[in-house]
XYZ file of C-alpha atoms in Angstrom:
628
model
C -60.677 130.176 177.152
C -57.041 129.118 176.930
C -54.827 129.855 173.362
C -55.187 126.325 172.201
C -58.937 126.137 172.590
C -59.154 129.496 170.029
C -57.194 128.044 167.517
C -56.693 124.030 166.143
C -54.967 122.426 163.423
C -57.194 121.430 160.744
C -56.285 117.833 160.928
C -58.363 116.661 162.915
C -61.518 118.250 161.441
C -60.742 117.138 158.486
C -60.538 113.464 159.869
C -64.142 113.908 161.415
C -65.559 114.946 158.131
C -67.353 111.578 157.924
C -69.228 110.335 161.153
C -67.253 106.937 161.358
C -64.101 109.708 162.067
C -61.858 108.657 159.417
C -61.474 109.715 155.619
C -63.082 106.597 153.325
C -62.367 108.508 150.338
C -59.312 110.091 149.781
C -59.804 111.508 146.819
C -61.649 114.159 148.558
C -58.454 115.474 150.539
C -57.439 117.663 147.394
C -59.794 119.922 148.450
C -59.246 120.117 152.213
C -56.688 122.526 154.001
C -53.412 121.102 155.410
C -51.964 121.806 158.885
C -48.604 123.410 159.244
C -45.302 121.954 159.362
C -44.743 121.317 163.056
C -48.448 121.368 164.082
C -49.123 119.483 166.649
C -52.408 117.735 165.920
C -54.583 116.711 169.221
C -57.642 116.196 169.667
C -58.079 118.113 172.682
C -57.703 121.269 170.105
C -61.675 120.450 169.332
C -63.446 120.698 173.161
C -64.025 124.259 172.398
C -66.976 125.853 174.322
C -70.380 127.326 171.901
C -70.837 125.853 168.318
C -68.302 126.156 165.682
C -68.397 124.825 162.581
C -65.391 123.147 160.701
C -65.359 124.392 157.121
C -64.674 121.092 155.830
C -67.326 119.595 157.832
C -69.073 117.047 155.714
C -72.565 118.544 156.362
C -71.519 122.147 155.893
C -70.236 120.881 152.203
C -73.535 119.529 151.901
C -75.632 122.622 153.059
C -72.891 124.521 150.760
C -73.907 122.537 147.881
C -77.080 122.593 148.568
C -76.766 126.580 148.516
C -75.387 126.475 144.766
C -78.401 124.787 143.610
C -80.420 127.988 144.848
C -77.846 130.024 143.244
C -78.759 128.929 139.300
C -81.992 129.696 140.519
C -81.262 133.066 141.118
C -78.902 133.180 138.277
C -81.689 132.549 136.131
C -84.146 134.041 137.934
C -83.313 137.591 138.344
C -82.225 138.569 134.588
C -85.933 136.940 133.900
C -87.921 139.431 136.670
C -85.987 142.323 135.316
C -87.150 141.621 131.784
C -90.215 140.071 132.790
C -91.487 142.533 135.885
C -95.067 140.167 136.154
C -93.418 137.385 137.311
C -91.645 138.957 140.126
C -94.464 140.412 141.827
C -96.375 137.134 141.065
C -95.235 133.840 140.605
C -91.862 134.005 141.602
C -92.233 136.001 144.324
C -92.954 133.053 147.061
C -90.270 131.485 145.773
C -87.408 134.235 145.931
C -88.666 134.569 149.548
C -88.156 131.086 150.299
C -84.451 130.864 148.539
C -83.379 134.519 150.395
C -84.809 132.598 154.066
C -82.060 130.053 153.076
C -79.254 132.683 152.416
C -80.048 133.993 155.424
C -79.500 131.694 157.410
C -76.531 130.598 155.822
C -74.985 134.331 156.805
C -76.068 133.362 160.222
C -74.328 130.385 160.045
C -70.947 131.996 158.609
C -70.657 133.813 162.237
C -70.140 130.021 163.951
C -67.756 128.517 160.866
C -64.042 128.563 161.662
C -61.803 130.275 159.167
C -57.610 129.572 158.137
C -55.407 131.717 159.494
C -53.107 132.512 156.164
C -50.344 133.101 158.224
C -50.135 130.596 160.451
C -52.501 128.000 159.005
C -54.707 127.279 162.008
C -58.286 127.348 162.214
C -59.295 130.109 164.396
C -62.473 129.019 166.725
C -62.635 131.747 168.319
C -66.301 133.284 167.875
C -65.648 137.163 168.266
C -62.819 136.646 165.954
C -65.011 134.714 163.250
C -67.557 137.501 163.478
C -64.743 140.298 162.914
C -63.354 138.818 160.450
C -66.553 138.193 158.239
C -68.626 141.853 159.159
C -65.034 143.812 157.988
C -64.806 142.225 154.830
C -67.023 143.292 152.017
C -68.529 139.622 151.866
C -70.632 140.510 154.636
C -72.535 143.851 153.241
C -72.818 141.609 149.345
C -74.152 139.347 151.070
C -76.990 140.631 153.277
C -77.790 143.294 150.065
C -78.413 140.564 147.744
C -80.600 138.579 150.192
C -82.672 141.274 151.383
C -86.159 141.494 149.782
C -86.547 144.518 149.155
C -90.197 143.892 146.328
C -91.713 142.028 149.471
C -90.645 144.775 152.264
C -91.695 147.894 149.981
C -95.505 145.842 149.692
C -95.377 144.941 153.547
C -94.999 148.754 154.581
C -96.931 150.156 151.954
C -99.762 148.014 151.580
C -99.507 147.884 147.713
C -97.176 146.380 144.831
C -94.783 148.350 142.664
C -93.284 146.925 139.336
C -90.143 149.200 138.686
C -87.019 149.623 137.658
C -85.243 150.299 140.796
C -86.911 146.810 142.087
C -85.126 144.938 138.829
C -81.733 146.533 139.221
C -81.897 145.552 143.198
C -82.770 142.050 142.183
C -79.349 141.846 140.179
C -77.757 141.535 142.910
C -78.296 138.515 143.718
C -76.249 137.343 140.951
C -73.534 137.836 143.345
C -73.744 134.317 144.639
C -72.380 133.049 141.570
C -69.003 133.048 143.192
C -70.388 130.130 144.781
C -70.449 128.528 141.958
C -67.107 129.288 141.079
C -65.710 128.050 144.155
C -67.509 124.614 143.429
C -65.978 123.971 140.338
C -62.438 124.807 141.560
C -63.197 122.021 144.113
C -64.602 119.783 141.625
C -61.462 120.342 139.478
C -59.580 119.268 142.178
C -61.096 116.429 143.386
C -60.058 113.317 141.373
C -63.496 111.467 141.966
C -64.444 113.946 139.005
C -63.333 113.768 134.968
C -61.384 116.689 135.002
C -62.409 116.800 131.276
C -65.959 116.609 131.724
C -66.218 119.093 134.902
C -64.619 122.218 132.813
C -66.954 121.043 129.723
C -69.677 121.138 131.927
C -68.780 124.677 133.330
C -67.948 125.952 129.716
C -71.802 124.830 129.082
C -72.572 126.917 131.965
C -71.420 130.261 131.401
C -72.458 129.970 127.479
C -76.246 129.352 128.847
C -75.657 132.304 131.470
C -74.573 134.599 128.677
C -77.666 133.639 126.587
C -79.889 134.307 128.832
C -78.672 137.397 130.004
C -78.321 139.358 126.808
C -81.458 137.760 125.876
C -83.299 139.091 128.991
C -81.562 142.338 128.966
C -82.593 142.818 125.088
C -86.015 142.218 125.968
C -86.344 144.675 128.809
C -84.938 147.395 126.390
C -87.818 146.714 124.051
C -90.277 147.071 126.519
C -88.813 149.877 127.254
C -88.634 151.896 123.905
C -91.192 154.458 123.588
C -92.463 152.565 120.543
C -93.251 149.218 120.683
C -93.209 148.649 116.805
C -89.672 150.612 116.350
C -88.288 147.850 118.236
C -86.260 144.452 117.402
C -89.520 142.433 118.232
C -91.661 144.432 117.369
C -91.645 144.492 113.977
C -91.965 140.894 114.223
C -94.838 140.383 117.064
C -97.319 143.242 117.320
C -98.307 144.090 121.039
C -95.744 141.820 122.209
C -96.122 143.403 125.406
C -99.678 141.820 125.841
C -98.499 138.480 124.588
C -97.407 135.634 126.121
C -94.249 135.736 128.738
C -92.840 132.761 127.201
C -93.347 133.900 123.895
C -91.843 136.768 124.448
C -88.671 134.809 125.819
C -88.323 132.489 123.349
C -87.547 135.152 120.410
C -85.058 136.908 122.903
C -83.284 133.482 123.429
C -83.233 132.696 119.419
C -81.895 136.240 118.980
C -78.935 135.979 121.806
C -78.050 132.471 120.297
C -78.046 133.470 116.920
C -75.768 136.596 117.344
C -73.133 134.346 120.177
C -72.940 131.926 117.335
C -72.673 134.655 114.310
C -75.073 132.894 112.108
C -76.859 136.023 111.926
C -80.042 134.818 110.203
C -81.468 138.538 109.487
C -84.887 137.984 110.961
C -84.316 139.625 114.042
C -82.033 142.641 114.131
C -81.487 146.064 116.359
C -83.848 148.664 114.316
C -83.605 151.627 117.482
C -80.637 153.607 118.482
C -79.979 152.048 122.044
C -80.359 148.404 120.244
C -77.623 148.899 117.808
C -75.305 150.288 120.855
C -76.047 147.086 122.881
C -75.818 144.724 119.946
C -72.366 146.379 119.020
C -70.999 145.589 122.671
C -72.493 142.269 122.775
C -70.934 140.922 119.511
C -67.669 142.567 120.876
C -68.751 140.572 123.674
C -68.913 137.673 121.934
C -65.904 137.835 120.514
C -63.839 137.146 123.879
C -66.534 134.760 124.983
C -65.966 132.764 122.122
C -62.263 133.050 122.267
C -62.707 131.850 125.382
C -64.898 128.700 124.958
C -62.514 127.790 121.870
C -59.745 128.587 123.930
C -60.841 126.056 126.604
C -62.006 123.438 124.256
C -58.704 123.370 122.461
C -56.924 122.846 125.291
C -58.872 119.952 126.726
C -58.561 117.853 123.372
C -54.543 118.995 123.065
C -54.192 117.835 126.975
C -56.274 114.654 125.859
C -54.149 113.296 122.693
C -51.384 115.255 123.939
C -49.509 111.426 124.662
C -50.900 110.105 121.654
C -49.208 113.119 120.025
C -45.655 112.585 121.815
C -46.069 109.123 121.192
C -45.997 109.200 117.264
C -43.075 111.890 117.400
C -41.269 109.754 119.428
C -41.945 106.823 116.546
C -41.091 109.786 113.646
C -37.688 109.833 115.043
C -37.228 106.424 116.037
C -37.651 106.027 112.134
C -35.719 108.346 110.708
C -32.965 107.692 113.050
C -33.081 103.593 111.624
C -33.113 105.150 108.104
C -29.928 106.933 108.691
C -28.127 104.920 109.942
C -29.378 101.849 107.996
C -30.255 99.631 111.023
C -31.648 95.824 110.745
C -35.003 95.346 110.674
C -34.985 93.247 113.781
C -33.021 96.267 115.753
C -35.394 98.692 114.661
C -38.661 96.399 115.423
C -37.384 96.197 118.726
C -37.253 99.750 119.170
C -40.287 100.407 118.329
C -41.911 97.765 120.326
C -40.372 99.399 123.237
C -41.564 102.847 122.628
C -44.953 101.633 122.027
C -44.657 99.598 125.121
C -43.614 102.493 127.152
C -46.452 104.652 126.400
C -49.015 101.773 127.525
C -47.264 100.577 130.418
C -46.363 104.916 131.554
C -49.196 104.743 134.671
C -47.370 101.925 135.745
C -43.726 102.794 135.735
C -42.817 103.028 139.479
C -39.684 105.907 138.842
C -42.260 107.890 136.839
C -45.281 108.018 139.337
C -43.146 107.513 142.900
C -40.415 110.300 142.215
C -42.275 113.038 144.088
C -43.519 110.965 146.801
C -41.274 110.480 150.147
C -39.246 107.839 150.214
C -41.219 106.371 153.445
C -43.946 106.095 151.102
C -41.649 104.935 147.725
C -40.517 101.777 149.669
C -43.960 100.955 151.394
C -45.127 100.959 148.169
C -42.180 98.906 146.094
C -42.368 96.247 149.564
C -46.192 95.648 148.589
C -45.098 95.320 144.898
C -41.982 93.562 145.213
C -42.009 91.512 148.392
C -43.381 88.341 147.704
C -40.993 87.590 144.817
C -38.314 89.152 146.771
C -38.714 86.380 149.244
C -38.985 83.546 146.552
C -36.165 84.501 144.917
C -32.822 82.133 145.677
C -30.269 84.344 146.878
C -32.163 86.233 148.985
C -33.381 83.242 150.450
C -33.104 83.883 154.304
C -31.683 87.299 154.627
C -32.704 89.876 157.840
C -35.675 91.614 157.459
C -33.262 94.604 157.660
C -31.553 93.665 154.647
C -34.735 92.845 152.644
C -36.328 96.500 152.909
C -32.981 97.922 151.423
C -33.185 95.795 148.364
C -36.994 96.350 148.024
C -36.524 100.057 148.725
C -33.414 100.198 145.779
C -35.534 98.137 142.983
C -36.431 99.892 140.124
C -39.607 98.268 138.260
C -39.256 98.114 134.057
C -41.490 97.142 131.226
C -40.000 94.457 128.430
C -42.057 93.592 125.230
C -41.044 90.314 123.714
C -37.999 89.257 121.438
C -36.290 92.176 123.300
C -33.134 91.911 124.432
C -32.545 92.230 128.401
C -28.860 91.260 128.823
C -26.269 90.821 125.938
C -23.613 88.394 126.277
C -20.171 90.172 126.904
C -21.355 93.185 127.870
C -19.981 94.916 131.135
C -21.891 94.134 134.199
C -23.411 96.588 135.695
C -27.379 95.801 137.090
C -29.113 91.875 137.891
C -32.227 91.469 136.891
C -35.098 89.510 138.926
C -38.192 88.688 136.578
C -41.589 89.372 138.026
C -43.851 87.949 135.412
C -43.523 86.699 131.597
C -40.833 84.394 130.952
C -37.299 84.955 129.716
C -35.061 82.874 127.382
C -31.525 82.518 128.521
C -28.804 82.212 125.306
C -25.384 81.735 124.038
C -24.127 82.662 120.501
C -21.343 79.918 119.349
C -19.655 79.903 116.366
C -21.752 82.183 114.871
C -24.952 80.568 116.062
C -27.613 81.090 118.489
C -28.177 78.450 120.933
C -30.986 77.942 123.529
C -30.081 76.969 127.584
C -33.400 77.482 128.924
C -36.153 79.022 130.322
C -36.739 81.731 133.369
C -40.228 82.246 135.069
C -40.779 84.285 138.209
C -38.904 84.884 140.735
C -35.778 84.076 138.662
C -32.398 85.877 138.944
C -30.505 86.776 135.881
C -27.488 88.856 135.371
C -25.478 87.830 138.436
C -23.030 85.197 137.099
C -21.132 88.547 135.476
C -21.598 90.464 139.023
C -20.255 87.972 141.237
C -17.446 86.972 139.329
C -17.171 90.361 138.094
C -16.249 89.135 134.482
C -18.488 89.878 131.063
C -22.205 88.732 130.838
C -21.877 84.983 130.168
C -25.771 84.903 128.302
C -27.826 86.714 126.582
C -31.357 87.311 128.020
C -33.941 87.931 125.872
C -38.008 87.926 126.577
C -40.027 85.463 125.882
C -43.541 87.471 126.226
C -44.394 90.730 127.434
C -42.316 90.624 131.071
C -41.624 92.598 134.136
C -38.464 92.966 135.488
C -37.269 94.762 138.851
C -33.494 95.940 138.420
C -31.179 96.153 141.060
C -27.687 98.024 140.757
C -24.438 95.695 141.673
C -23.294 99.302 143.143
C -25.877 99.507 145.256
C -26.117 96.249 145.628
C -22.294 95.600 147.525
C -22.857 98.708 149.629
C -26.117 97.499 151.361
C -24.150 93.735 151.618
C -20.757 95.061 152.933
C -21.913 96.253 156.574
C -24.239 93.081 156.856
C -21.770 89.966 157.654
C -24.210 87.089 158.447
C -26.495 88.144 155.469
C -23.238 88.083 153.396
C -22.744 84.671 154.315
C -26.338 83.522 153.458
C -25.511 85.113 150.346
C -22.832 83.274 149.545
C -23.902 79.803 150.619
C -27.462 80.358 148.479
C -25.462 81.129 145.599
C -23.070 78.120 146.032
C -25.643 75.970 146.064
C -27.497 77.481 143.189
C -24.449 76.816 141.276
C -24.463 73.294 141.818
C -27.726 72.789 141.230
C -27.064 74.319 137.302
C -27.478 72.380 134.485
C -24.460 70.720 132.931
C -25.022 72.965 129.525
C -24.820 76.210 131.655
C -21.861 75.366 133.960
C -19.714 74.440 130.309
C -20.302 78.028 129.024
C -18.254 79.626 132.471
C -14.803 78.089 132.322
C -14.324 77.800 135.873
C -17.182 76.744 136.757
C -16.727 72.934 136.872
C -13.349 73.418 139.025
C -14.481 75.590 141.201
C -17.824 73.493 142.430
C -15.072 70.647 142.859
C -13.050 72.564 144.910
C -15.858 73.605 147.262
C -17.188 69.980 147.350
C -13.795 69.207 148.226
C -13.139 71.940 150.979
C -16.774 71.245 152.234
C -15.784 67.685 152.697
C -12.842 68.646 154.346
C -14.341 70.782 157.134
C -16.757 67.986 157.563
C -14.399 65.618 158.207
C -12.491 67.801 160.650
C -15.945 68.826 162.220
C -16.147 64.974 163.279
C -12.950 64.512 164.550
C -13.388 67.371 167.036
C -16.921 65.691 167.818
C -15.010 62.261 168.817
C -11.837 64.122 170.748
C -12.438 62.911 174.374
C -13.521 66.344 176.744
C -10.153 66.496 178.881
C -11.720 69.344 181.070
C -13.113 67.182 183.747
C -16.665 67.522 182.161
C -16.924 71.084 183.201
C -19.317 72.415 180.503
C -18.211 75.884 181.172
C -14.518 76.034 180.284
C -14.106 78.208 177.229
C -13.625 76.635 173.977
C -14.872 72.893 174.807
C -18.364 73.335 172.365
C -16.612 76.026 170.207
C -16.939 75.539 166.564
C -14.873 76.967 163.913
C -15.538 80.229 162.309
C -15.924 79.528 158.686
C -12.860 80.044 156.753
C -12.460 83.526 155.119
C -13.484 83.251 151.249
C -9.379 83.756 149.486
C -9.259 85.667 145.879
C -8.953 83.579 142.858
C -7.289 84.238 139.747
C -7.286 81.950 136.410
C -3.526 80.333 135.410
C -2.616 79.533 132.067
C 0.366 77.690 131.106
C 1.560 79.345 128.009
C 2.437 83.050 126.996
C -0.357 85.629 126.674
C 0.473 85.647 122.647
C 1.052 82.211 122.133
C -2.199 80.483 122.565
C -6.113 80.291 123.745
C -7.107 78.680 126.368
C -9.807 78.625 129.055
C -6.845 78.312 132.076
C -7.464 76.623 135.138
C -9.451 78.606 138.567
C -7.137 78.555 141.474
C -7.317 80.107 144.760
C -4.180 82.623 145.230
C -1.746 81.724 147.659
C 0.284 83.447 150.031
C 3.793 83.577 147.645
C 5.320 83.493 144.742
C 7.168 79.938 145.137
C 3.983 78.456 146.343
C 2.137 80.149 143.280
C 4.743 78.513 140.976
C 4.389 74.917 142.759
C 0.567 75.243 142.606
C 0.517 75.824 138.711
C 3.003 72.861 138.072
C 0.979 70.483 139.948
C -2.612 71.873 137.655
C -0.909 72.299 134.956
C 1.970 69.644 134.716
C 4.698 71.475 133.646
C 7.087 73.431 135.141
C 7.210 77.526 135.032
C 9.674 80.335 136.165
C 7.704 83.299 135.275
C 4.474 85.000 135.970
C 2.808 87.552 133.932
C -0.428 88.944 133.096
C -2.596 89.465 129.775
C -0.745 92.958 129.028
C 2.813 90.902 129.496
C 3.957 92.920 132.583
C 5.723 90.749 135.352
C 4.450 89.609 138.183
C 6.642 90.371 141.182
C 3.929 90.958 144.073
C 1.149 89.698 144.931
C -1.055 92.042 146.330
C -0.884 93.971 143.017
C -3.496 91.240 141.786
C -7.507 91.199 141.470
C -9.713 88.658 141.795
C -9.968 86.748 138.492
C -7.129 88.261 136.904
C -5.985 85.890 134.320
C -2.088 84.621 134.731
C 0.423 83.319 132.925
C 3.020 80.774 133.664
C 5.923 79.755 131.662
């Protein structure tokens, strides 16, 4: 048998847990083992020869649970024979035979179930291995001395019954399968098909009941025990409780174990023997951890439970106080609060919060299902290369925006456009004091990038209309995925040209240049039309030969020349909203293009801080200039 037949990645067990061969429920891969890093999963790692079992197999976890059902029968079981020796020679006995025939055959089955290699984290198949493994570990020797019989072997060899105490103590261990139950409830923690609240309540439940009926059981057995049956903690309570009922008999040592666990302490039944008082000291010390340890546990699931209610109304407390102190409107301090509150609704769905862990293979599948559609219906990415499209979708970030909040204030530096997903947004200007209304944004609408584009202050402010949904994206980002791309530049560009022609006459008034620049692109568009059809009608003076270079040629577009903003008057002299002009190639023609927009003659050149023009390639796009 070759290396790669004694060993496998997990993988591919773990995919043929269900019989269609795939996982259905994911949840469930919490509790399943991972393969290495640079495991190479193949299927050919499973035609191993003999019967192995994958751990994870999904009818070994049902056998497995299956087992743990048998266990809280022997969990309850054996305390109850030791106190109770009838019932374990009568009619129990058939039915600890039949749970022990299923234990052992489950430790015939552990010699054929792969195991993980800890160090290399491989299963090992290999069956001499397997059995090595489990007969050298102390697992193997618990295990076949708690499912031995040894009641029903001591009557087959010796033809007759014996109730004693060896046989009781024997039976005890059996309770060593409860670590089967502790390995199910580590599982069920895990697995997120499960209330994580309701699986540790349910297990707190558990080992409170075990406790019970233990000391119960144990308390019992002492009495019948005692070399006096009336100088005993039932018996001065039940005469001849020995000849009484079983149930009866369990029934007072159950009210007795709950009473003491839950220090009522009634009085009715108390330790009147030596060897009582010593057991009912350690049990109520006992009790003391076991009840640290339930309240313990409980407190912490109700903390974990309100623990973001808790956060939530600190976070409020301060938002408060910090308004008090520094005497904020009642309008800025609403809104803060409706955004706190809105962020502790809307947390499970804030894509930084839950993806920032994840790979970022899986953080931009998951913002293209989210984001695509109104990625594509938005205007300026109308168009663009697929490329180009997965880098903006992969560099979104998704935010939550209650209404009468405040997305974009006018004036403020640009620095992120907006692109609304759903609720609607009101776009606004504040003029002479006032607030005035442009209009409204719905999905798939772009705000923001008036002040990116023409890198000048936020024109508008945005505000929300109704609770809204916003995906950001950074202008940094932004021009470093555009620069490389050329064509999708140009798409760029010509979408938004033409959405700023197609902007309402109130909105184009509140950008100064606006109006001048739309009639200079009309007028260079009409231009290169009109030289487009000249060329057309030129007659073809190569002799019709279609393959001379440069006869269907068209002309590259012409490169996109920085602007700047003249004003004719000195910076301290006046206001005025200047005139958009694109920058040409010198000084004298600068000077001849400003007398011709702005009639009047000028000599000098300088900028808002009043230092002198004297080159040109000292100058930014939209820098405002003076001429005088």
């Amino acid at each position: 048998m070759s290396s790669s037949f004694l060993t496998a990645s997990p993988l591919p067990l773990l995919f043929r847990r269900r019989s269609s061969g795939e996982i259905r429920n994911l949840a469930s891969v919490s509790s399943s083992i991972l393969p290495a890093f640079g495991t190479v999963v193949d299927d050919g790692h499973l035609q191993t020869k003999g019967f192995v079992v994958a751990p994870y197999d999904r009818r070994y976890r049902w056998w497995q649970t299956f087992l743990v059902v048998l266990v809280v029968y022997s969990a309850w079981a054996s305390p109850f024979e030791l106190a109770f020796k009838k019932v374990a020679t009568g009619s129990l006995m058939p039915v600890d035979l039949v749970v022990d025939a299923f234990f052992a055959v489950d430790i015939a089955l552990t010699f054929f179930v792969a195991y993980l290699d800890k160090s290399t984290y491989l299963l090992v198949l290999d069956h001499k291995k397997i059995a090595s493994r489990y007969i050298t570990k102390y697992y193997f020797a618990m295990d076949v001395a708690s499912t031995v019989p040894f009641q029903a072997l001591h009557r087959l060899f010796t033809g007759h019954t014996r109730e004693g105490l060896v046989f009781g103590i024997l039976n005890l261990l059996r309770l060593w399968r409860l670590r089967r139950v502790s390995e199910l409830f580590k599982r069920l923690k895990k697995d997120t098909r499960f209330s994580y609240f309701w699986v540790r309540y349910f297990k707190l439940i558990c080992v409170t009941l075990f406790a019970v009926h233990s000391a119960g059981c144990f308390y019992y057995w002492m009495a019948t025990h005692h070399k006096a049956s009336a100088d005993t903690w039932i018996g001065t309570e039940v005469n001849a409780f020995e000849h009484r009922s079983i149930w009866l008999g369990y029934t007072y040592a159950i009210y007795w174990a709950t009473v003491t666990l839950t220090t009522v302490g009634y009085g009715d039944l108390h330790a009147v023997n030596f060897g009582e008082k010593i057991f009912s000291i350690f049990y109520m010390l006992f009790n003391i951890g076991l009840f640290a340890y339930l309240v313990g546990n409980m407190t912490n699931l109700v903390v974990h439970s309100a623990f973001r209610t808790l956060f939530m109304r600190d976070s409020i407390n301060e938002i408060f106080r910090y308004a008090s102190k520094n005497r904020l409107p009642e309008g800025l301090k609403e809104q803060m609060l409706a955004h706190m509150q809105l962020k502790f609704k809307t947390a499970e769905l804030q894509q930084e919060e839950v993806l920032q862990d994840l790979p970022k293979a899986i953080r931009s599948s998951i913002a293209h299902h989210l984001f695509r559609k109104t990625i594509d219906k938005t205007y300026l990415f109308k168009g663009i290369s697929e490329e180009l499209t997965v880098q903006l979708v992969s560099e979104m970030k998704a935010e939550y925006f209650p209404p009468k909040v405040d997305i974009i204030l006018q004036n403020e530096i640009p620095t992120d456009f907006y692109i609304l997903v759903t609720g609607a947004l009101d776009m606004l200007v504040y003029k002479n004091g006032t607030e005035q209304f442009l209009s409204t944004l719905g999905s798939a609408d772009m705000v923001g990038e008036f002040g990116v584009f023409f890198n000048i202050p936020q024109p508008f402010t945005v505000r929300t209309k109704r609770l809204s949904q916003v995906i950001r994206i950074s202008h940094q980002h932004f021009k470093q995925m555009i620069q490389p791309q050329n064509e999708d530049s140009k798409i760029i560009i010509t979408n938004f040209t033409e959405h700023l022609k197609d902007l309402k006459q109130e909105v184009l008034q509140e950008i100064p240049f606006l109006p001048e620049l739309l009639e200079e692109l009309n007028t260079e568009q009409l231009g290169m039309e009109s030289n487009e059809d000249a060329r057309n009608h030129e007659p073809v003076d190569n002799h019709g030969d279609p393959n001379v270079e440069g006869t269907y040629k068209t002309s590259a577009p012409a490169p996109i020349t920085m602007r700047v903003i003249i004003h004719g008057h000195h910076p301290n002299e006046g206001d005025s909203k200047g005139k958009l002009i694109h920058l040409p190639d010198s000084i004298d023609n600068l000077l001849r293009l400003a007398e011709k927009k702005l009639e009047k003659r000028g000599s000098t050149i300088v900028m808002a801080d009043g230092s002198v023009v004297e080159e040109l390639n000292a100058l930014r796009d939209n820098d405002h200039l003076f001429v005088f």
